[in-house]
Every structure is written in structure tokens, then in C-alpha cells.
Coordinates of C-alpha atoms in Angstrom, one line a residue:
X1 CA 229.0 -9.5 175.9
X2 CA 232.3 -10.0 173.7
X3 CA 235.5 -7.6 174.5
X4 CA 237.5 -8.9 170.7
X5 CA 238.5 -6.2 169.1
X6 CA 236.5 -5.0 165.3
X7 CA 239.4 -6.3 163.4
X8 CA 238.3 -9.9 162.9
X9 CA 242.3 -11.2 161.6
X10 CA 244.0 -9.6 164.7
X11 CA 241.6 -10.9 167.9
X12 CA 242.6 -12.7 170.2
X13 CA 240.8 -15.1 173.0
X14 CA 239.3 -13.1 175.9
X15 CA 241.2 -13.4 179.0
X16 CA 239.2 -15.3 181.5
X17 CA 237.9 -12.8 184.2
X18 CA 239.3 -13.4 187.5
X19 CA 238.5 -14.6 190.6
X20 CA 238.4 -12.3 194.0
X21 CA 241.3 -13.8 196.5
X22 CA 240.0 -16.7 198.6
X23 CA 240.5 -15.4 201.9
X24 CA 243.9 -15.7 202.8
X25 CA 245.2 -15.9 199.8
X26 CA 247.2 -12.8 198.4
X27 CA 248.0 -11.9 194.5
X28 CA 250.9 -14.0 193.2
X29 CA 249.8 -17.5 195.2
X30 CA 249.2 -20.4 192.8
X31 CA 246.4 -20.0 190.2
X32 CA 246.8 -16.2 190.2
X33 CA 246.5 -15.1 186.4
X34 CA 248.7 -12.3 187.1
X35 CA 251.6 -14.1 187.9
X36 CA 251.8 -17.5 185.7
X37 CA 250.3 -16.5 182.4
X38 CA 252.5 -14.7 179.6
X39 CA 250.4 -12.0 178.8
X40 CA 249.6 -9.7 176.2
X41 CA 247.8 -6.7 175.9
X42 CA 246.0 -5.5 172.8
X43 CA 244.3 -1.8 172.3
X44 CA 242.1 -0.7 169.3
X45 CA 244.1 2.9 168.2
X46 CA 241.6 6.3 168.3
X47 CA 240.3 6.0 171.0
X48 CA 238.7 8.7 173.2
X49 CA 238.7 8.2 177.5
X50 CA 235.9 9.2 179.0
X51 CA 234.5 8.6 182.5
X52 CA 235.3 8.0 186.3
X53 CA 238.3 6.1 187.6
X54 CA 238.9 5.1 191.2
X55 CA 242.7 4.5 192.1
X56 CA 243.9 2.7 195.0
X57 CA 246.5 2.6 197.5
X58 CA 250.4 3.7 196.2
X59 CA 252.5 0.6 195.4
X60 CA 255.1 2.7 196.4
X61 CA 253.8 3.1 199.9
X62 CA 252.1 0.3 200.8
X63 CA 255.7 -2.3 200.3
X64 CA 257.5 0.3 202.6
X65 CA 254.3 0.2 205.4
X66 CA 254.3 -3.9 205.1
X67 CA 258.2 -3.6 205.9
X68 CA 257.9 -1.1 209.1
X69 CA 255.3 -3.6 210.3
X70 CA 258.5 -5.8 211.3
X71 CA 259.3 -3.2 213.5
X72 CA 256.5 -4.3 216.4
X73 CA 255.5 -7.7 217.4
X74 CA 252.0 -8.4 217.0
X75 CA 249.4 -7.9 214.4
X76 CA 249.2 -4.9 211.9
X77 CA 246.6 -4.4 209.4
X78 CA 247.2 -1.9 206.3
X79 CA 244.3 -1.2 204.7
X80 CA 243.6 0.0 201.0
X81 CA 246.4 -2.0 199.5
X82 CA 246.7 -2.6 195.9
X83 CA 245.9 -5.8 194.6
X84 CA 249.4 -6.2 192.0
X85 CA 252.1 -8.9 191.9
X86 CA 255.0 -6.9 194.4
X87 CA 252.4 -7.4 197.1
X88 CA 252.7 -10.8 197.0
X89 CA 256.3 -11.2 196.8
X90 CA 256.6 -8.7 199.4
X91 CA 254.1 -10.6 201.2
X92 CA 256.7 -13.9 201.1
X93 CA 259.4 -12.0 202.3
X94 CA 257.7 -11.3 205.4
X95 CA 256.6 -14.9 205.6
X96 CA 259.9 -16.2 205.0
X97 CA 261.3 -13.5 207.8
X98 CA 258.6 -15.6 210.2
X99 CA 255.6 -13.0 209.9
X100 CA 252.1 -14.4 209.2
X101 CA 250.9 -12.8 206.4
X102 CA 247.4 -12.9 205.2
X103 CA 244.4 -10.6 202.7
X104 CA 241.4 -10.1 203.5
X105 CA 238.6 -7.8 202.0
X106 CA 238.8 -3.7 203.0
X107 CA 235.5 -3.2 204.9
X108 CA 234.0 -1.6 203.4
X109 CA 234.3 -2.5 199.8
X110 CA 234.4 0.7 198.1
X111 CA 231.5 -0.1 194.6
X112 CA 234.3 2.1 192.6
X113 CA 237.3 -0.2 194.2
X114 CA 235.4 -3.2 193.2
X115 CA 234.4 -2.9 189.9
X116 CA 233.4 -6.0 188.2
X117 CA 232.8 -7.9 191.5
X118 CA 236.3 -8.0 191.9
X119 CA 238.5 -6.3 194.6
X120 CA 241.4 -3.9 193.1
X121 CA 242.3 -3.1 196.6
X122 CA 242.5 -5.6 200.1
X123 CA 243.8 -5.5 204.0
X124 CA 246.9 -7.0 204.6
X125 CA 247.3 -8.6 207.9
X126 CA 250.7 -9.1 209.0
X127 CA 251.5 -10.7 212.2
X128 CA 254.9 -10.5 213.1
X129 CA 256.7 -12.6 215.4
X130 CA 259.0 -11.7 218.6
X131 CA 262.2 -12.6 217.2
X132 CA 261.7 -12.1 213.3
X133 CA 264.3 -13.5 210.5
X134 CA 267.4 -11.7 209.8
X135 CA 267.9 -13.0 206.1
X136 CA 265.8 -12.1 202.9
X137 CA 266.9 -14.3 200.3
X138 CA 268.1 -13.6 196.4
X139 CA 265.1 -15.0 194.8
X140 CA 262.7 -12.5 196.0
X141 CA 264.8 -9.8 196.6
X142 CA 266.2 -9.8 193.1
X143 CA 262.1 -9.9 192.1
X144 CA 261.3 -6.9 194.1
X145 CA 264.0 -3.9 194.5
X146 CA 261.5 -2.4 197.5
X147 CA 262.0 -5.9 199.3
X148 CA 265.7 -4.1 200.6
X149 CA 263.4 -1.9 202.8
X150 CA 263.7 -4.5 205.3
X151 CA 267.2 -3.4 205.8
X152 CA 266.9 -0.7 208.4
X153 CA 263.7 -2.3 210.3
X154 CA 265.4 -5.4 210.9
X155 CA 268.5 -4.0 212.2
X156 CA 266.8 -1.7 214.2
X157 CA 264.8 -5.1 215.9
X158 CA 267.7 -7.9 215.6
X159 CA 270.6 -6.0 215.5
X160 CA 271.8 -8.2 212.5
X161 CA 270.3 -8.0 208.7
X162 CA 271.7 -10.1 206.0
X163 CA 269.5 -9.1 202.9
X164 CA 270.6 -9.8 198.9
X165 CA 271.5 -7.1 197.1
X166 CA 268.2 -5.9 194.9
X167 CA 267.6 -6.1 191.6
X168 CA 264.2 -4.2 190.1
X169 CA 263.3 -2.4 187.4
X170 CA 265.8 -2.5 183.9
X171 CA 266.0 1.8 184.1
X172 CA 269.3 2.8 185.7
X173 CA 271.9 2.5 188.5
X174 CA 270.2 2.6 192.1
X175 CA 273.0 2.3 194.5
X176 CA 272.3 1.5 198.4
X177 CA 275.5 3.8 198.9
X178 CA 273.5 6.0 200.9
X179 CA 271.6 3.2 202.9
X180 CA 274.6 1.8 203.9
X181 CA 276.6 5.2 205.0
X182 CA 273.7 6.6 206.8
X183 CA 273.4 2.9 208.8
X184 CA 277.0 3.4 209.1
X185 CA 276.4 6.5 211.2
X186 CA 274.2 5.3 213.1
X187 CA 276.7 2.7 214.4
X188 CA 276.4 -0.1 212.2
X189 CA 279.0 -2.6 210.6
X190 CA 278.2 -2.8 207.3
X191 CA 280.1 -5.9 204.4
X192 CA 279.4 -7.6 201.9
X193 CA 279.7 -10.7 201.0
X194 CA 278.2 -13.7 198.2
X195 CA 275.9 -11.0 196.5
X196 CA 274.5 -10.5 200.4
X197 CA 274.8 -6.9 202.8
X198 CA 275.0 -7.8 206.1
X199 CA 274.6 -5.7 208.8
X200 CA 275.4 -5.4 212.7
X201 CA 275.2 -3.6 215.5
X202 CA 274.9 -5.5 218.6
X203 CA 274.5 -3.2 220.9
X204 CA 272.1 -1.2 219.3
X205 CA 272.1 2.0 216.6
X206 CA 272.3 5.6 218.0
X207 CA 270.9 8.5 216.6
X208 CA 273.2 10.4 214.3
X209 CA 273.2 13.6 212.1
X210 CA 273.0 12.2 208.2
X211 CA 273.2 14.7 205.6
X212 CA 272.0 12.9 202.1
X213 CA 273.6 13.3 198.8
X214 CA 270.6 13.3 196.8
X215 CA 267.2 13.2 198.4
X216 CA 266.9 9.3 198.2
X217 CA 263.4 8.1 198.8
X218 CA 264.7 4.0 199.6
X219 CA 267.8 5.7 201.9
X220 CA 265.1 8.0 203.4
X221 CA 262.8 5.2 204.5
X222 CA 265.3 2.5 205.5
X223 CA 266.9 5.4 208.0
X224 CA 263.6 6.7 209.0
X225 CA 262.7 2.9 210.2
X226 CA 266.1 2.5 211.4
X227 CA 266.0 5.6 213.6
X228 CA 262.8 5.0 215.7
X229 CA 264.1 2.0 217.5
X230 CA 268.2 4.1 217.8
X231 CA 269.0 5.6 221.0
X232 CA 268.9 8.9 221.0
X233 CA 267.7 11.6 217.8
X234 CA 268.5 11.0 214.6
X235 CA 268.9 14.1 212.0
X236 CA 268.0 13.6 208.0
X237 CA 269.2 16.3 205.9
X238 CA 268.2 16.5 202.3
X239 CA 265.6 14.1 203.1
X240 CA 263.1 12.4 200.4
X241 CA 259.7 14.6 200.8
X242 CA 257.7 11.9 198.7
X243 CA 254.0 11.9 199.9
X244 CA 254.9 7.8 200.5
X245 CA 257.8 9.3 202.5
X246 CA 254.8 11.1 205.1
X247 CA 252.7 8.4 204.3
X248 CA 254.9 5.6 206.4
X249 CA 255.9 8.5 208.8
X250 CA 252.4 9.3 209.5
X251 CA 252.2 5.1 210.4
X252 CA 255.4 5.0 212.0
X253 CA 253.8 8.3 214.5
X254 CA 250.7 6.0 215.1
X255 CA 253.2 3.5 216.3
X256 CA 254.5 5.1 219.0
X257 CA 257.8 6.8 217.4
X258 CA 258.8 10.5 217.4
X259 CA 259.3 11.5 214.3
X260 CA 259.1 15.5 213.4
X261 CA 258.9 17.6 210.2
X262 CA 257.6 14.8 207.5
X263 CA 257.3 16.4 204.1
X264 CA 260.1 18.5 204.4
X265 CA 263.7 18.5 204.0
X266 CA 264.8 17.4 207.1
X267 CA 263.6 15.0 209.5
X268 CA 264.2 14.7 213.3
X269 CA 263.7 11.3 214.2
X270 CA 264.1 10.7 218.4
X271 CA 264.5 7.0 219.3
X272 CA 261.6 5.1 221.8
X273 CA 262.5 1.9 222.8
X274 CA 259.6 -0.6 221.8
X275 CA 256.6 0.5 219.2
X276 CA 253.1 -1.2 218.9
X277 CA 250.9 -2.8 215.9
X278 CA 248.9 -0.6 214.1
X279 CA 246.0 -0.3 211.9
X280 CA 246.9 2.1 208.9
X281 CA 245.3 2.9 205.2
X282 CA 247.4 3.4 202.4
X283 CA 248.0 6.7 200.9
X284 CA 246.3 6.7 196.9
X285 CA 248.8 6.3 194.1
X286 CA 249.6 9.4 192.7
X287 CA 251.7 7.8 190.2
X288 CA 248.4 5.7 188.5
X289 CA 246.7 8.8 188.7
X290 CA 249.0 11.0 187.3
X291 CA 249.0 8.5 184.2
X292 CA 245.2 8.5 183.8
X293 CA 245.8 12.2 183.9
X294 CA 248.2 11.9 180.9
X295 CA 245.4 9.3 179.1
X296 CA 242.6 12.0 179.2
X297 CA 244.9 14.9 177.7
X298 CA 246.6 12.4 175.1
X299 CA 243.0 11.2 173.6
X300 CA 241.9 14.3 174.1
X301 CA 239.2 12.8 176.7
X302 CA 237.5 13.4 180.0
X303 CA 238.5 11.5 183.3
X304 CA 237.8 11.9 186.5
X305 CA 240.0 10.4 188.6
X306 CA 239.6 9.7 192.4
X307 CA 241.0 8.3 195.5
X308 CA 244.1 10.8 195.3
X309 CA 244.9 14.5 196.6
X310 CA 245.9 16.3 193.8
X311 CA 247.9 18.5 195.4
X312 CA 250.5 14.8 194.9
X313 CA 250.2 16.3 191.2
X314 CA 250.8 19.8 191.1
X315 CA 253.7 20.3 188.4
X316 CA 252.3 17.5 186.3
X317 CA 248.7 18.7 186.7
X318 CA 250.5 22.7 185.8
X319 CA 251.7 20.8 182.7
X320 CA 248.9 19.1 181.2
X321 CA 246.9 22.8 181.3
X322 CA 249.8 24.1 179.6
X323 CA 249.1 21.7 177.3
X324 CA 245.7 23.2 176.5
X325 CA 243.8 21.1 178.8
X326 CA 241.2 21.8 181.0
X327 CA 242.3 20.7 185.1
X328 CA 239.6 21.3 188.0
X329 CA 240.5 19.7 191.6
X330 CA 238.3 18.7 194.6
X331 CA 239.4 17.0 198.1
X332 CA 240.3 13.7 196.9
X333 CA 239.8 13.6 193.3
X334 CA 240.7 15.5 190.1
X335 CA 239.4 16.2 186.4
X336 CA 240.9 16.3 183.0
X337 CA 239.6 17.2 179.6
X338 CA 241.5 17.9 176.5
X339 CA 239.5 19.3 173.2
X340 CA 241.9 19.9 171.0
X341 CA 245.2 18.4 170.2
X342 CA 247.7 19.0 172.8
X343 CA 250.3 22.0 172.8
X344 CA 253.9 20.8 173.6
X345 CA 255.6 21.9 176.6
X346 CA 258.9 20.7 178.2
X347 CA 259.1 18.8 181.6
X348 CA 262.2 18.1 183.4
X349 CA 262.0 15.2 186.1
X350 CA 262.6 15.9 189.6
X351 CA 262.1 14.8 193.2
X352 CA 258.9 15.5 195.0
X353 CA 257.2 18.0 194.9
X354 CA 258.8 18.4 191.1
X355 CA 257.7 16.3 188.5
X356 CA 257.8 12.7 188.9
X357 CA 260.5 10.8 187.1
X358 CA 257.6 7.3 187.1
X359 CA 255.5 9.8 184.8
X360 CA 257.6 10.4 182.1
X361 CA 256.9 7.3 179.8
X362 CA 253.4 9.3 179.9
X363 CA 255.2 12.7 179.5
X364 CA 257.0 11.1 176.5
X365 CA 253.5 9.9 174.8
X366 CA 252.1 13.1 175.0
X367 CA 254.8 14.9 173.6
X368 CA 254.5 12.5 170.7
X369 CA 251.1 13.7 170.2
X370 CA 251.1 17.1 170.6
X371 CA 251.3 20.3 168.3
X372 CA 255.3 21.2 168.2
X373 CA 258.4 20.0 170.1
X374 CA 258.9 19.0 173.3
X375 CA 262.5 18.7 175.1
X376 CA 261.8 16.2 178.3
X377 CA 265.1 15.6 180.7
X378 CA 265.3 13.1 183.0
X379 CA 267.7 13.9 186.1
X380 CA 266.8 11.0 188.2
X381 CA 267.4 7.7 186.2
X382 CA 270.0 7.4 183.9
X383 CA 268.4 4.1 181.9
X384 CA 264.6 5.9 181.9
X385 CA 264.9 6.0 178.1
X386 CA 265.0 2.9 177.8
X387 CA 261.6 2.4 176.4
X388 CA 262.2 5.2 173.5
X389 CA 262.6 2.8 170.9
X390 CA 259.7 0.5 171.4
X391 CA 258.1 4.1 171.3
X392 CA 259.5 5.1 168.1
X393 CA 258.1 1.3 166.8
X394 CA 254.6 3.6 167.0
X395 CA 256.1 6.2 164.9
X396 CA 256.9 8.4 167.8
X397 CA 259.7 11.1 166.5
X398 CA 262.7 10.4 169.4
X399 CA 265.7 11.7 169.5
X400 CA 267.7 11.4 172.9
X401 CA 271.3 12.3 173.8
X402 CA 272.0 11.7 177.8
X403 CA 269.4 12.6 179.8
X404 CA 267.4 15.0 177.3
X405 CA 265.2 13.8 174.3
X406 CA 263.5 16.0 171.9
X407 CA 260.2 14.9 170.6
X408 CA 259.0 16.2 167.8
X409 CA 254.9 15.9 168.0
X410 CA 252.8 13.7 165.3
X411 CA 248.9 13.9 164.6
X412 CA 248.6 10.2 164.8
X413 CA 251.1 7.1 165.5
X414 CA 250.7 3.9 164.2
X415 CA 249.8 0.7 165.8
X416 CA 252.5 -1.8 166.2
X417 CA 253.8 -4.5 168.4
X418 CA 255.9 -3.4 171.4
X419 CA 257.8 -4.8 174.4
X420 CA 257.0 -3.1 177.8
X421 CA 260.3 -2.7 179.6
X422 CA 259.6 -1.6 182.7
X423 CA 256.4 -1.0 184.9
X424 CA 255.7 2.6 183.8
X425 CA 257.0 2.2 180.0
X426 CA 254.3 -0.8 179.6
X427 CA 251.6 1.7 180.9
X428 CA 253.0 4.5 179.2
X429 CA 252.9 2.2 175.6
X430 CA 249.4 0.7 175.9
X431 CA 248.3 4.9 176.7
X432 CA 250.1 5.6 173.1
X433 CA 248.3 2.7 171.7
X434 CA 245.0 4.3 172.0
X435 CA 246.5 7.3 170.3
X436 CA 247.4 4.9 166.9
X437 CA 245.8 3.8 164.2
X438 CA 245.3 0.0 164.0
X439 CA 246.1 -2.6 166.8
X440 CA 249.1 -1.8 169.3
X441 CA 249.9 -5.3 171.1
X442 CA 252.5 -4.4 174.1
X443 CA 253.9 -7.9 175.6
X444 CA 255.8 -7.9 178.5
X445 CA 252.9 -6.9 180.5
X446 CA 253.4 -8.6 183.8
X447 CA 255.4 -5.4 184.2
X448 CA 252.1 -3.6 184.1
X449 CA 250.6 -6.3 186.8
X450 CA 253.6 -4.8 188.8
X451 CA 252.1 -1.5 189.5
X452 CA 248.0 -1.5 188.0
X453 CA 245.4 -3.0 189.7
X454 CA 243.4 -4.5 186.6
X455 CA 244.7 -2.0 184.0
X456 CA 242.7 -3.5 181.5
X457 CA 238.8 -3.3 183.3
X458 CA 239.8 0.2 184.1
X459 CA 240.7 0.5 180.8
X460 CA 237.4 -1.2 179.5
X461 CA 235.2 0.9 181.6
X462 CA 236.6 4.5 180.0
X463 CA 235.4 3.0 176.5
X464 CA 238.8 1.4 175.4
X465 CA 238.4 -1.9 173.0
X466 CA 241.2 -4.0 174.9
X467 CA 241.5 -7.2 175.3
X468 CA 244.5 -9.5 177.2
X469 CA 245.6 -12.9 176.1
X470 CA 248.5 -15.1 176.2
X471 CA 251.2 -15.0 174.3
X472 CA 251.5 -17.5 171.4
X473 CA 254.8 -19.4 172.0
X474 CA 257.9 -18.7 170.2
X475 CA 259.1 -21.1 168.0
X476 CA 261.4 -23.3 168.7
X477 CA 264.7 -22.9 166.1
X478 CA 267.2 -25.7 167.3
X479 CA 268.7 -27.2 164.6

């Protein structure tokens, strides 16, 4: 069976189908197509989704859980984790920090998780050391933004941290002002020095009343793990209320800490003095299924999407039946169906429980195809447009000024090359694809492999024509 698209002068060559992990081996080790090929990803335009889609554990959770792991000796096994690229690097920071870290099959293997005879989703066993590392170096950190959870847990354990400042995604200013005022409180010496923060407290944090600025989910969970080691109780006002924020309390419970109130506001955290290895699954990622969500109402299909609680989705779910589309919920699962062409309704990005700022590439596309204008405001990133004019290269109508952009609906966009910029642009580009006419090639797409577990067989398996190749090579223009 061939996957080349019906227009013979624009195929490319199959992408080999890969492998399941040898055991041991994690995504991102040598020979791992995700990480050494430069890839592209091509969609055939009209397109209609239809069918089931499983999605896995949240990205977003499952870095933070490997991270809190440092924070007992011995081994700790997270199940349902999602087989993607920041895995693996988070993977090597543990292993450089003197954790053994190893994948292994979840038992047992969902036939939705593993379609294809190939595992989306594995176990990650970490074994970490008595005396783990203090030092995460530059040229993973600067890979993997989440990699600076390891801040507070290793603190908490050493009483000395020295971890590069992150890099991450291209879409705005994310400042560890917070991290480091709330570790502050808590007794710790915080400098900088060489493009490193280092931090000390040698005898030990205390607990500490910490009242947020902005309900940071990264300052959250590095004073959360911080806190359950500290001596004394620890208070988080205008906490982060993220499902991945209850998600590693819920683990850090299991654990042995004392940590009261997840999900809201404010947390009271009281300090024990040792904790204990866990086993723990991984909460489902709300994020991939909000954005098959977005794919059913945009091609005006019908998904089913499981392995989530919807109730993660609320205000986006709201939005999409504004929309005009059809939403029914179940424990664990959710379905969309869109008939007719979208309405356009506004969204405004908040923090959790409001609409999630990682949706609103998707928010974006379906604006672009709906009937009327739409006015989308971001108030989280300032950089999350980004991606509108690799959007507008599909004809989108865009006009943005600060953190508002008006989008004026079309019937149909038109299939062009494009650059993904960022994780949740490259997803949100290849969704508008399938609402052009013609080929839409997004390169880029190891941004995708960040965050989707085998985007394209998921893809394949609602009806899409997709294929994923490499890159031809640029020319070479010395003179």
C-alpha cells in the first residue's frame, strides 16, 4: 500500500516506518528518525477527519514527573509517557545528573496506543542515585526549556543547583523571575553567573508564604518540588491550577509529601523530611486533544478523541459548539462533528481553567475558515504570533496589532510551503493544510516531533493523504 500523494509532480519518497524502541533505548538515541532526519511534512488540501484518536500522556506533565523523581533515591517508574524528542533529552539530563534512565513497553499495550505495531506511549524507569548531580549543562538545557524544572528538586536534595539558563520555544519572554524570588523565600542564595543560576542553601529551605505575580505553571512546579523536602509549610498564592500542575501533585502525594488544595489557587505545601519512589501514570494531553478537537470542526469532520477528561477542555470545547459544532463528552473521551462551515467566535487566551494559550495556532486556523471575523488575544505570550505569517502564506486574512489579531474568515486557503515555528504553530499549519486546496508542505517539523507522538499515522488513520520525507538540501551559493 503506497501513502504518495494523487499529485504525481509534487510526491515525495515515503518515510520509512519506524522501529518500536529496543528495550532501553528512549526516543532521541542514535538511529531515531525523529531526531537526525530533516523532515518534512506534506498534506493533500480538502480533506475531511473522520474517526477515533487515542492520545497519550501530556508532554507537559510527564518532563515535570521525570524531574520530581530526583527528589527520592531509588527507582520510579512513570507510565503512559509520550514517545517525542523532549523525553529523550530530558531523559539525558537525568543521566548526566547520575540517574539511570531507561524505556520500556507500558503493560499493557493499549491496541489504540499502539497503532501500527508501534508504541506512541512507554514506561520510563528512572533510578536515581543517593547523592544526584548538581549541574545541568547548556547543551540540553538550551534544547529543552522544561529541563530548568530540576531547579527546585535538586535544591531541595543537594542544597546546591547550578542549572543553564533555558532556552525553548521562539514565542516570547519566559522569565525564571518568579522561580528564583519564590526559592529566595524559602531561604535560598540565588546568582548568576557564565549563562548558569546557581543556587544554595546549605542548611536547608524553609517553608515560606509566596504570593505569585502571575499564576506561573514552571514557578508553580519548581516551588511545589522545592517545598516537600523545606522545613516547615510552604504557602503558594496565585498558584498555577494546570491539570499537569495536579497531575505531579497527585505523584508528589503518592510520594510521601503533604501537599493540600491542588487545582486551586493556593497551595499548602508542609515539608517531610525524606520521600519514596513511586510508580505513577501520566495525566492525557489535553493540549493534542484539544487540537484534534480544532481538526474535526476545521474540516468539518467527526473525531472521537480519547485518553483525556474533557472537563481539561471546557472553554475550548464551549467554543468549538459556538462555532456550530456538535460536542458530546464521556469519562475519558470526547466527540466532535462540524456539518457546516464554521461560525466565528472570539477567544482570548488564559490560564487554566481558561483557554489555553498552546491552542491558539488551532484557534487561529479555524478562524481562518470560518463564516465572519474573529478577534483572538493572546495575554500569555507576547511572541505567540509568531507563526501568523507563515499562516497568511495559506491565504489566511491576519491582521495583528500587540496581542490581538483579527481574522477575517475564508471558504478555502491555498496550499503553500510553510515553516513551522514552534511546536504548536507546526501542528496548527499542517491542521490548515488539510483545509487548502493543493499540497501544503510545512518544514521545520522536528518541532512537531517535540510534542506529537506520530502525528502523521494519526493523521493517516483519520483519512488524511500525508506523507513525511526529508528535506532536499539547500543549495550551496558560495561564490
Amino acid at each position: 500500500m503506497t501513502h504518495s500523494l494523487r499529485i504525481p509532480d509534487l510526491t515525495i519518497p515515503a518515510r520509512p516506518a519506524r522501529t518500536a524502541w529496543p528495550a532501553g533505548v528512549g526516543p532521541g538515541d542514535a538511529g531515531d528518525p525523529a531526531v537526525n532526519d530533516v523532515d518534512v511534512i506534506r498534506v493533500l488540501g480538502e480533506a475531511r477527519l473522520a474517526g477515533t484518536v487515542h492520545v497519550v500522556g501530556a508532554k507537559n506533565s510527564a518532563l515535570k514527573l521525570m524531574a520530581a523523581a530526583l527528589l527520592a533515591p531509588g527507582r520510579s517508574v512513570i507510565t503512559n509517557v509520550p514517545r517525542i524528542t523532549d523525553i529523550a533529552i530530558m531523559g539525558e539530563v537525568l543521566r548526566r545528573l547520575g540517574c539511570v534512565v531507561r524505556f520500556a513497553a507500558d503493560d499493557p499495550v493499549d491496541p489504540m496506543v499502539a497503532r501500527g505495531g508501534v508504541e506512541r506511549s512507554r514506561s520510563v524507569v528512572i533510578d536515581v542515585p543517593e547523592q544526584p548531580g548538581a549541574e545541568a549543562d547548556y547543551d540540553l538545557v538550551r534544547r529543552l526549556r522544561a529541563s530548568i524544572c530540576v531547579l527546585g528538586p535538586l535544591l531541595a536534595r543537594r542544597g546546591y543547583v547550578r542549572v543553564a539558563h533555558p532556552g525553548g520555544d521562539a514565542i516570547g519572554s519566559r522569565g525564571l523571575d518568579m522561580h528564583i524570588a519564590g526559592l529566595a523565600r524559602m531561604g535560598a542564595e540565588i546568582s548568576g553567573e557564565h549563562g548558569f543560576v546557581i543556587a544554595e542553601a546549605p542548611d536547608g529551605l524553609h517553608g515560606a508564604d509566596i504570593l505569585l505575580d502571575f499564576p506561573s505553571v514552571g514557578a508553580t512546579e519548581n516551588l511545589v518540588m522545592a517545598a516537600v523536602l523545606a522545613r516547615g509549610t510552604t504557602t503558594i498564592d496565585n498558584a498555577a491550577r494546570e491539570p499537569e500542575i495536579v497531575d505531579i501533585c497527585t505523584m508528589l502525594n503518592r510520594m510521601g509529601a503533604r501537599i493540600e488544595e491542588a487545582g486551586t489557587s493556593t497551595l499548602h505545601i508542609t515539608g517531610v523530611r525524606e520521600l519514596r519512589p513511586v510508580r505513577h501514570a501520566t495525566v492525557g494531553d489535553r493540549i493534542v486533544a484539544g487540537t484534534w478537537a480544532f481538526a474535526a470542526a476545521m474540516t468539518r469532520g467527526d473525531v472521537t478523541v480519547t485518553g483525556v477528561d474533557p472537563a481539561y477542555l471546557e472553554v475550548a470545547l464551549d467554543k468549538l459548539v459556538s462555532a456550530g459544532g456538535l460536542v458530546e463528552t464521556r469519562g475519558g473521551a470526547f466527540r466532535v462533528r462540524m456539518d457546516d462551515r464554521p461560525k466565528a467566535v472570539d477567544v482570548v487566551t488564559l490560564p487554566f481553567p481558561g483557554f489555553a494559550t498552546d491552542l491558539l495556532p488551532m484557534a487561529i486556523g479555524l478562524a481562518a475558515v470560518s463564516d465572519g471575523a474573529s478577534l483572538i488575544t493572546e495575554n500569555i505570550f507576547d511572541g505567540r504570533f509568531m507563526f501568523a505569517n507563515e499562516m497568511m502564506r495559506l491565504g489566511a486574512d491576519i491582521r495583528t496589532d500587540g496581542h490581538h489579531a483579527l481574522v477575517c474568515g475564508h471558504e478555502r486557503l491555498s496550499g503553500a510551503p510553510v515553516r513551522a515555528t514552534d511546536i504548536r504553530a507546526g501542528a496548527g499549519l499542517i491542521i490548515a493544510g488539510l483545509c487548502a486546496d493543493g499540497v501544503t508542505e510545512v518544514s521545520h517539523v522536528h518541532h512537531v516531533d517535540r510534542g506529537y507522538p506520530d502525528f502523521v499515522a494519526d493523521l493517516r488513520a483519520l483519512g488524511v493523504e500525508v506523507e513525511r520525507g526529508t528535506a532536499p538540501e539547500e543549495p550551496d551559493l558560495a561564490i
